[in-house]
Short mmCIF file of N, CA and C and ligand atoms in Angstrom, two decimals:
data_model
loop_
_atom_site.label_atom_id
_atom_site.label_comp_id
_atom_site.label_asym_id
_atom_site.label_seq_id
_atom_site.Cartn_x
_atom_site.Cartn_y
_atom_site.Cartn_z
N UNK A 601 111.53 78.53 92.39
CA UNK A 601 111.11 79.28 93.96
C UNK A 601 110.80 80.45 93.80
N UNK A 602 109.40 80.95 94.12
CA UNK A 602 109.09 82.71 94.16
C UNK A 602 109.35 83.15 95.37
N UNK A 603 108.80 84.36 95.37
CA UNK A 603 108.27 85.18 96.29
C UNK A 603 107.70 86.40 96.50
N UNK A 604 106.25 86.57 96.72
CA UNK A 604 104.84 86.57 95.87
C UNK A 604 105.02 87.80 97.40
N UNK A 605 103.94 89.17 97.11
CA UNK A 605 103.65 89.86 98.08
C UNK A 605 102.40 89.26 98.29
N UNK A 606 102.35 89.75 100.06
CA UNK A 606 100.96 89.44 100.38
C UNK A 606 100.75 91.04 101.06
N UNK A 607 99.63 91.71 101.21
CA UNK A 607 99.43 92.77 102.30
C UNK A 607 97.81 92.39 103.23
N UNK A 608 98.04 92.24 104.69
CA UNK A 608 96.35 91.80 105.29
C UNK A 608 96.03 93.48 105.46
N UNK A 609 94.76 93.65 104.87
CA UNK A 609 94.45 95.06 104.53
C UNK A 609 93.52 95.69 106.06
N UNK A 610 93.42 97.45 105.91
CA UNK A 610 92.74 97.54 106.89
C UNK A 610 91.32 96.52 107.11
N UNK A 611 90.56 96.59 106.73
CA UNK A 611 89.47 95.81 106.47
C UNK A 611 89.99 94.12 107.58
N UNK A 612 91.01 93.37 107.41
CA UNK A 612 91.58 92.75 107.79
C UNK A 612 91.86 92.12 109.41
N UNK A 613 92.81 93.72 108.90
CA UNK A 613 93.12 94.29 110.63
C UNK A 613 92.20 94.73 111.42
N UNK A 614 90.94 95.71 111.32
CA UNK A 614 89.93 95.94 111.62
C UNK A 614 88.69 94.66 112.27
N UNK A 615 88.92 93.62 111.43
CA UNK A 615 87.63 92.33 111.82
C UNK A 615 89.12 91.88 112.77
N UNK A 616 89.72 91.88 112.58
CA UNK A 616 91.02 90.76 113.85
C UNK A 616 90.85 89.02 112.73
N UNK A 617 91.27 89.58 111.75
CA UNK A 617 91.25 88.34 111.47
C UNK A 617 92.79 87.76 110.51
N UNK A 618 93.54 89.10 110.91
CA UNK A 618 95.35 88.74 110.35
C UNK A 618 95.83 87.40 110.98
N UNK A 619 95.36 86.58 112.09
CA UNK A 619 95.66 85.39 112.58
C UNK A 619 95.30 84.13 111.91
N UNK A 620 94.28 83.90 111.74
CA UNK A 620 93.43 83.10 111.02
C UNK A 620 94.08 83.00 109.59
N UNK A 621 94.74 84.09 108.87
CA UNK A 621 94.74 84.71 107.13
C UNK A 621 96.04 83.70 107.32
N UNK A 622 97.02 84.52 108.46
CA UNK A 622 98.47 84.15 108.07
C UNK A 622 98.32 82.73 108.80
N UNK A 623 97.34 82.13 109.60
CA UNK A 623 97.66 80.10 109.62
C UNK A 623 97.46 80.20 108.40
N UNK A 624 96.22 80.42 107.47
CA UNK A 624 95.64 79.64 106.29
C UNK A 624 97.72 79.73 105.60
N UNK A 625 98.30 80.30 105.81
CA UNK A 625 99.66 80.74 104.46
C UNK A 625 100.44 79.74 105.00
N UNK A 626 100.56 79.57 106.19
CA UNK A 626 101.30 78.95 107.20
C UNK A 626 101.51 77.64 106.89
N UNK A 627 100.02 76.86 106.97
CA UNK A 627 99.60 75.55 106.95
C UNK A 627 99.76 75.01 105.54
N UNK A 628 99.11 75.89 104.92
CA UNK A 628 99.98 75.28 102.93
C UNK A 628 100.75 74.77 102.70
N UNK A 629 102.42 75.87 103.64
CA UNK A 629 103.42 75.77 103.04
C UNK A 629 104.65 76.88 102.99
N UNK A 630 103.46 77.42 102.74
CA UNK A 630 104.45 79.57 102.16
C UNK A 630 105.36 80.04 103.26
N UNK A 631 106.46 79.34 103.32
CA UNK A 631 107.72 79.94 104.05
C UNK A 631 107.14 81.75 104.85
N UNK A 632 107.37 82.57 105.12
CA UNK A 632 107.55 84.04 104.95
C UNK A 632 108.95 84.46 105.77
N UNK A 633 109.22 84.91 104.84
CA UNK A 633 111.20 85.70 104.47
C UNK A 633 110.64 86.85 104.66
N UNK A 634 109.26 87.54 105.05
CA UNK A 634 109.70 88.91 105.51
C UNK A 634 108.36 89.18 106.43
N UNK A 635 107.92 89.84 106.90
CA UNK A 635 106.58 90.76 107.95
C UNK A 635 107.19 91.94 108.16
N UNK A 636 105.98 92.88 108.14
CA UNK A 636 105.85 94.27 109.06
C UNK A 636 104.93 94.33 109.05
N UNK A 637 104.53 95.44 109.93
CA UNK A 637 103.65 96.60 110.21
C UNK A 637 103.89 97.78 109.79
N UNK A 638 103.35 98.52 108.22
CA UNK A 638 103.35 99.92 108.16
C UNK A 638 102.27 101.09 107.55
N UNK A 639 102.59 102.02 107.65
CA UNK A 639 101.23 103.33 107.38
C UNK A 639 101.63 103.36 105.92
N UNK A 640 100.52 103.20 104.64
CA UNK A 640 100.62 102.94 103.17
C UNK A 640 100.54 104.79 102.89
N UNK A 641 101.64 105.79 102.18
CA UNK A 641 101.22 106.21 102.19
C UNK A 641 100.62 105.92 101.00
N UNK A 642 100.34 107.79 100.57
CA UNK A 642 99.30 107.98 99.48
C UNK A 642 100.02 107.62 98.33
N UNK A 643 101.49 108.12 97.73
CA UNK A 643 102.27 107.65 97.22
C UNK A 643 102.53 106.28 97.28
N UNK A 644 102.93 105.37 97.80
CA UNK A 644 103.35 104.55 97.56
C UNK A 644 101.83 103.33 97.04
N UNK A 645 101.01 103.49 97.32
CA UNK A 645 99.34 103.51 97.39
C UNK A 645 99.49 103.44 95.41
N UNK A 646 99.94 105.02 95.42
CA UNK A 646 99.10 105.50 93.82
C UNK A 646 100.33 104.90 93.24
N UNK A 647 101.55 104.03 93.60
CA UNK A 647 102.58 103.53 92.30
C UNK A 647 101.57 102.14 92.41
N UNK A 648 100.95 101.17 93.63
CA UNK A 648 100.92 100.17 94.03
C UNK A 648 99.40 100.28 93.21
N UNK A 649 98.64 100.52 93.40
CA UNK A 649 97.45 100.46 92.53
C UNK A 649 97.25 101.29 90.95
N UNK A 650 98.56 101.44 90.56
CA UNK A 650 98.74 102.71 89.27
C UNK A 650 97.66 102.56 88.38
N UNK A 651 97.72 101.13 88.14
CA UNK A 651 96.36 100.41 87.18
C UNK A 651 94.98 100.71 87.41
N UNK A 652 95.00 100.90 88.85
CA UNK A 652 93.50 101.69 88.65
C UNK A 652 93.29 103.49 89.21
N UNK A 653 95.13 104.10 88.87
CA UNK A 653 94.74 105.23 89.04
C UNK A 653 93.54 105.95 88.39
N UNK A 654 93.03 105.83 87.01
CA UNK A 654 92.06 106.88 86.88
C UNK A 654 89.92 106.23 87.03
N UNK A 655 90.24 104.90 87.66
CA UNK A 655 88.86 104.40 87.70
C UNK A 655 88.48 105.64 89.89
N UNK A 656 86.67 105.44 89.02
CA UNK A 656 86.23 106.81 89.76
C UNK A 656 86.40 106.18 91.63
N UNK A 657 86.47 104.41 91.73
CA UNK A 657 86.78 103.97 93.25
C UNK A 657 88.26 103.96 93.45
N UNK A 658 88.78 104.79 92.57
CA UNK A 658 90.32 105.03 93.33
C UNK A 658 90.96 105.86 94.07
N UNK A 659 90.37 107.18 94.74
CA UNK A 659 90.00 107.15 96.21
C UNK A 659 89.29 106.32 97.04
N UNK A 660 88.82 106.38 96.64
CA UNK A 660 87.78 105.41 97.99
C UNK A 660 88.90 103.88 98.19
N UNK A 661 89.77 103.42 97.17
CA UNK A 661 90.71 102.62 98.11
C UNK A 661 92.14 102.89 98.78
N UNK A 662 92.06 104.42 97.95
CA UNK A 662 92.91 105.12 98.56
C UNK A 662 92.62 104.97 100.67
N UNK A 663 91.40 105.48 100.51
CA UNK A 663 90.98 105.82 102.00
C UNK A 663 90.82 104.51 102.57
N UNK A 664 90.49 103.57 101.79
CA UNK A 664 90.64 102.18 102.50
C UNK A 664 91.59 101.57 103.46
N UNK A 665 93.05 102.01 102.68
CA UNK A 665 94.13 101.01 102.57
C UNK A 665 94.58 102.08 103.64
N UNK A 666 94.15 103.27 103.45
CA UNK A 666 94.84 104.49 104.96
C UNK A 666 93.95 104.42 106.70
N UNK A 667 92.58 103.59 106.62
CA UNK A 667 92.04 103.22 107.95
C UNK A 667 93.33 102.68 109.21
N UNK A 668 93.73 101.93 108.78
CA UNK A 668 94.43 101.39 110.02
C UNK A 668 96.15 101.04 109.58
N UNK A 669 97.19 101.09 109.90
CA UNK A 669 98.78 100.26 108.79
C UNK A 669 97.95 98.91 109.02
N UNK A 670 98.54 98.64 107.67
CA UNK A 670 98.78 97.04 107.84
C UNK A 670 99.98 95.89 107.80
N UNK A 671 99.52 94.80 108.12
CA UNK A 671 100.84 93.83 108.13
C UNK A 671 101.29 94.16 106.51
N UNK A 672 102.51 93.92 106.19
CA UNK A 672 103.23 93.28 104.61
C UNK A 672 104.20 92.36 104.51
N UNK A 673 103.26 91.51 103.93
CA UNK A 673 104.49 89.29 104.12
C UNK A 673 104.62 89.61 103.11
N UNK A 674 105.69 88.78 102.77
CA UNK A 674 106.62 88.17 101.44
C UNK A 674 106.59 86.32 101.65
N UNK A 675 106.09 85.83 100.68
CA UNK A 675 106.11 84.38 101.29
C UNK A 675 106.18 83.99 99.88
N UNK A 676 107.44 82.61 100.56
CA UNK A 676 108.10 81.72 99.45
C UNK A 676 107.85 80.04 99.39
N UNK A 677 108.13 79.56 97.90
CA UNK A 677 107.93 78.80 97.74
C UNK A 677 107.89 78.45 96.19
N UNK A 678 107.21 76.99 95.80
CA UNK A 678 107.18 77.29 94.99
C UNK A 678 106.54 77.52 93.84
N UNK A 679 106.44 78.49 92.82
CA UNK A 679 105.67 78.85 92.21
C UNK A 679 104.38 79.55 93.18
N UNK A 680 104.83 80.19 94.04
CA UNK A 680 104.57 80.61 95.49
C UNK A 680 103.56 81.92 94.72
N UNK A 681 103.46 83.16 93.97
CA UNK A 681 102.29 83.50 93.31
C UNK A 681 101.39 83.03 93.02
N UNK A 682 101.24 82.41 91.99
CA UNK A 682 99.91 81.71 91.42
C UNK A 682 99.40 80.63 92.37
N UNK A 683 100.06 80.40 93.74
CA UNK A 683 99.49 79.09 94.80
C UNK A 683 99.12 80.69 95.94
N UNK A 684 99.76 81.87 96.29
CA UNK A 684 99.19 82.42 97.10
C UNK A 684 97.19 82.67 96.54
N UNK A 685 97.80 83.49 94.88
CA UNK A 685 96.57 84.18 94.49
C UNK A 685 96.12 83.26 94.85
N UNK A 686 95.75 81.92 93.85
CA UNK A 686 94.36 81.05 94.09
C UNK A 686 93.99 80.99 95.53
N UNK A 687 94.86 81.22 96.61
CA UNK A 687 93.92 80.55 97.85
C UNK A 687 92.91 82.32 98.38
N UNK A 688 93.54 83.25 97.83
CA UNK A 688 92.44 84.63 97.71
C UNK A 688 91.46 84.81 97.28
N UNK A 689 91.23 83.85 96.34
CA UNK A 689 89.77 84.36 95.28
C UNK A 689 89.53 85.14 94.88
N UNK A 690 88.39 85.25 94.19
CA UNK A 690 88.22 86.50 93.23
C UNK A 690 87.69 87.58 93.65
N UNK A 691 88.69 88.76 92.85
CA UNK A 691 88.49 89.81 93.95
C UNK A 691 87.60 90.41 94.38
N UNK A 692 86.30 90.24 93.55
CA UNK A 692 85.00 90.49 94.27
C UNK A 692 84.74 89.04 95.06
N UNK A 693 84.05 89.27 96.43
CA UNK A 693 84.61 88.42 97.82
C UNK A 693 83.08 87.98 97.49
N UNK A 694 82.59 88.07 96.60
CA UNK A 694 81.01 87.97 96.76
C UNK A 694 80.96 86.31 95.66
N UNK A 695 81.71 86.99 94.50
CA UNK A 695 82.03 85.30 93.75
C UNK A 695 82.98 84.64 94.16
N UNK A 696 83.77 85.14 94.93
CA UNK A 696 84.99 84.19 95.47
C UNK A 696 84.75 82.40 95.59
N UNK A 697 84.97 81.83 95.19
CA UNK A 697 85.14 80.19 95.25
C UNK A 697 84.66 80.11 97.22
N UNK A 698 84.15 78.77 97.66
CA UNK A 698 84.33 78.37 99.39
C UNK A 698 85.64 77.82 99.18
N UNK A 699 86.35 78.43 100.60
CA UNK A 699 87.48 77.70 100.17
C UNK A 699 88.80 78.25 99.95
N UNK A 700 88.31 79.56 99.90
CA UNK A 700 89.58 80.94 99.30
C UNK A 700 89.17 82.09 100.78
N UNK A 701 89.80 82.30 100.73
CA UNK A 701 89.98 83.46 101.97
C UNK A 701 89.19 84.40 101.79
N UNK A 702 89.08 85.07 100.94
CA UNK A 702 87.10 86.20 100.04
C UNK A 702 86.50 85.24 100.28
N UNK A 703 86.76 84.12 99.80
CA UNK A 703 85.23 82.94 99.74
C UNK A 703 84.49 82.83 101.12
N UNK A 704 85.55 82.60 102.22
CA UNK A 704 85.08 81.93 103.59
C UNK A 704 84.89 83.33 104.43
N UNK A 705 86.03 84.26 104.33
CA UNK A 705 85.30 85.35 105.15
C UNK A 705 84.94 86.69 104.58
N UNK A 706 84.81 87.21 103.31
CA UNK A 706 84.18 88.08 103.14
C UNK A 706 83.48 88.61 101.97
N UNK A 707 83.01 89.68 101.74
CA UNK A 707 81.54 89.75 100.72
C UNK A 707 81.83 90.61 100.32
N UNK A 708 82.87 91.62 100.11
CA UNK A 708 83.09 92.73 99.72
C UNK A 708 84.18 92.99 98.37
N UNK A 709 84.04 93.79 97.08
CA UNK A 709 84.87 93.95 96.23
C UNK A 709 85.70 94.80 96.89
N UNK A 710 85.37 95.54 97.57
CA UNK A 710 86.68 96.76 98.26
C UNK A 710 87.05 96.04 99.27
N UNK A 711 86.16 95.77 100.26
CA UNK A 711 86.67 94.81 101.21
C UNK A 711 87.02 93.47 101.12
N UNK A 712 87.81 93.36 100.55
CA UNK A 712 88.66 92.08 100.74
C UNK A 712 89.61 91.47 101.24
N UNK A 713 90.16 91.98 102.03
CA UNK A 713 91.13 91.44 103.08
C UNK A 713 92.02 91.14 103.03
N UNK A 714 92.76 90.95 101.56
CA UNK A 714 94.00 91.25 100.97
C UNK A 714 94.52 91.11 99.73
N UNK A 715 95.45 91.87 99.65
CA UNK A 715 96.35 91.78 98.73
C UNK A 715 97.05 90.59 98.36
N UNK A 716 97.34 90.19 96.90
CA UNK A 716 98.32 89.32 96.37
C UNK A 716 98.33 89.41 95.39
N UNK A 717 99.70 89.17 94.77
CA UNK A 717 100.84 89.78 93.37
C UNK A 717 99.61 89.06 92.87
N UNK A 718 99.65 89.92 91.78
CA UNK A 718 98.39 88.35 90.84
C UNK A 718 99.56 87.72 89.84
N UNK A 719 100.65 87.60 89.69
CA UNK A 719 101.89 87.31 88.49
C UNK A 719 102.74 87.00 89.32
N UNK A 720 104.64 85.92 88.80
CA UNK A 720 105.31 85.74 89.38
C UNK A 720 106.06 87.41 89.03
N UNK A 721 105.81 88.24 87.51
CA UNK A 721 106.49 89.27 87.12
C UNK A 721 105.87 90.86 88.30
N UNK A 722 104.56 90.76 88.50
CA UNK A 722 104.69 91.41 89.46
C UNK A 722 104.80 91.00 90.80
N UNK A 723 104.79 89.85 91.24
CA UNK A 723 105.13 89.29 92.40
C UNK A 723 106.81 90.27 93.06
N UNK A 724 107.74 89.86 91.78
CA UNK A 724 108.96 90.03 91.83
C UNK A 724 109.19 91.96 91.79
N UNK A 725 108.24 92.33 91.61
CA UNK A 725 108.01 94.02 91.48
C UNK A 725 107.69 94.46 92.87
N UNK A 726 107.24 93.75 93.12
CA UNK A 726 105.82 94.26 94.32
C UNK A 726 107.03 94.17 95.54
N UNK A 727 107.83 93.17 95.58
CA UNK A 727 108.38 92.16 97.16
C UNK A 727 109.20 93.28 96.95
N UNK A 728 109.99 93.99 96.07
CA UNK A 728 111.03 95.52 95.63
C UNK A 728 110.61 96.13 96.25
N UNK A 729 109.16 96.74 96.03
CA UNK A 729 108.72 98.11 96.00
C UNK A 729 108.56 98.31 97.98
N UNK A 730 108.50 97.13 98.90
CA UNK A 730 107.82 97.06 99.91
C UNK A 730 109.15 96.65 101.23
N UNK A 731 109.65 96.15 100.41
CA UNK A 731 110.95 94.94 101.34
C UNK A 731 112.34 95.94 100.37
N UNK A 732 113.51 95.67 101.12
CA UNK A 732 114.92 96.03 100.46
C UNK A 732 115.00 94.79 101.36
N UNK A 733 116.13 94.03 100.62
CA UNK A 733 116.86 92.55 100.53
C UNK A 733 117.34 92.11 101.66
N UNK A 734 117.42 93.18 102.38
CA UNK A 734 118.03 92.67 103.36
C UNK A 734 117.35 92.10 104.93
N UNK A 735 116.20 92.73 104.62
CA UNK A 735 114.37 92.39 105.49
C UNK A 735 114.58 91.06 104.44
N UNK A 736 114.66 90.79 103.30
CA UNK A 736 113.89 89.19 103.04
C UNK A 736 115.42 88.16 103.82
N UNK A 737 114.90 87.52 104.34
CA UNK A 737 115.04 86.28 105.10
C UNK A 737 114.61 84.78 104.80
N UNK A 738 115.43 84.01 103.97
CA UNK A 738 115.27 82.56 102.84
C UNK A 738 115.26 81.96 104.35
N UNK A 739 114.19 81.09 103.70
CA UNK A 739 113.86 79.34 105.17
C UNK A 739 115.23 78.88 104.74
N UNK A 740 115.16 77.59 105.92
CA UNK A 740 115.96 77.35 106.04
C UNK A 740 115.95 75.82 105.00
N UNK A 741 117.13 75.20 104.85
CA UNK A 741 116.92 74.05 103.67
C UNK A 741 115.88 73.07 104.14
N UNK A 742 116.34 73.17 105.33
CA UNK A 742 115.28 71.63 105.99
C UNK A 742 113.59 72.09 106.30
N UNK A 743 113.03 73.35 106.53
CA UNK A 743 112.05 73.86 106.21
C UNK A 743 111.61 73.36 104.58
N UNK A 744 112.58 73.58 103.51
CA UNK A 744 111.35 73.57 102.88
C UNK A 744 111.77 71.83 102.15
N UNK A 745 112.43 71.04 102.94
CA UNK A 745 113.00 69.64 102.44
C UNK A 745 111.57 68.84 103.64
N UNK A 746 110.67 69.16 104.20
CA UNK A 746 109.62 68.95 104.88
C UNK A 746 108.43 69.40 103.74
N UNK A 747 108.62 69.61 102.71
CA UNK A 747 107.43 69.86 102.29
C UNK A 747 107.34 69.78 100.68
N UNK A 748 108.55 69.50 100.41
CA UNK A 748 108.57 69.65 98.61
C UNK A 748 109.48 68.96 98.04
N UNK A 749 109.64 67.38 97.17
CA UNK A 749 110.33 66.65 97.24
C UNK A 749 111.62 67.16 96.00
N UNK A 750 112.88 66.40 96.20
CA UNK A 750 114.24 67.56 95.68
C UNK A 750 113.98 67.56 94.48
N UNK A 751 113.60 66.91 93.64
CA UNK A 751 113.60 67.07 92.47
C UNK A 751 112.47 68.70 92.03
N UNK A 752 111.47 68.80 92.79
CA UNK A 752 110.73 69.91 92.85
C UNK A 752 112.00 71.12 93.61
N UNK A 753 112.56 70.68 94.26
CA UNK A 753 113.60 72.21 94.55
C UNK A 753 114.78 72.43 93.40
N UNK A 754 114.97 71.58 92.30
CA UNK A 754 116.07 71.86 92.02
C UNK A 754 115.65 72.60 91.05
P1 ADP B 1297 93.05 92.31 93.12
O1 ADP B 1297 93.15 93.07 94.88
O2 ADP B 1297 92.44 91.18 93.25
O3 ADP B 1297 94.87 92.26 92.34
P2 ADP B 1297 92.72 94.58 91.43
O4 ADP B 1297 94.28 95.30 91.22
O5 ADP B 1297 91.96 94.29 90.09
O6 ADP B 1297 92.09 93.22 92.49
O7 ADP B 1297 92.39 95.80 92.46
C1 ADP B 1297 92.91 96.38 93.61
C2 ADP B 1297 92.11 96.12 94.76
O8 ADP B 1297 91.10 97.60 94.32
C3 ADP B 1297 91.01 94.91 94.63
O9 ADP B 1297 91.53 94.42 95.44
C4 ADP B 1297 89.60 96.23 95.31
O10 ADP B 1297 90.43 95.75 97.24
C5 ADP B 1297 89.65 97.42 94.91
N1 ADP B 1297 88.70 97.27 94.08
C6 ADP B 1297 89.00 97.13 92.42
N2 ADP B 1297 87.69 96.82 91.97
C7 ADP B 1297 87.24 97.93 92.87
C8 ADP B 1297 85.64 97.77 92.75
N3 ADP B 1297 85.06 98.31 91.62
N4 ADP B 1297 85.07 98.79 93.77
C9 ADP B 1297 85.91 98.98 94.88
N5 ADP B 1297 86.84 99.03 94.92
C10 ADP B 1297 87.62 98.04 94.17
#
């Protein structure tokens, strides 16, 4: 079982797509273990997007992520990091497969609606970056029991 980080970016908030995208995760069976609205500081964004800080478009990303407050979620499930990442589609929404969030709802490389941790290792770091342990509330066994076989949960 993994917990992964999702951010509904300002373009998602501004376009009123939070509910639609949240519904996709809920219908798929990823369980919300934390959700909150927050303003992202330049310091937090510089840490979060550290791998891009020398790119010419980095100031543009920071500005785009600070246009509005964002909605941050932690989602839990078996292989949740990979499942959620596949649901997002390619970074450049124009290349994203139809059926993915970006492939259905976006056309931009920058304004691609969601951030999703790119691996189980990143997910672990990123969930801790945005949430305290007290904010994470695991689903009840019954919620998982309708989604998975007993073997998958062991
Ligand atoms: P992902 O969000 O798919 O994990 P990256 O970590 O490579 O992708 O990039 C982080 C974010 O930076 C992207 O989601 C996108 O908003 C923005 N970004 C990436 N590449 C570019 C680019 N060439 N021009 C503008 N913005 C970009």
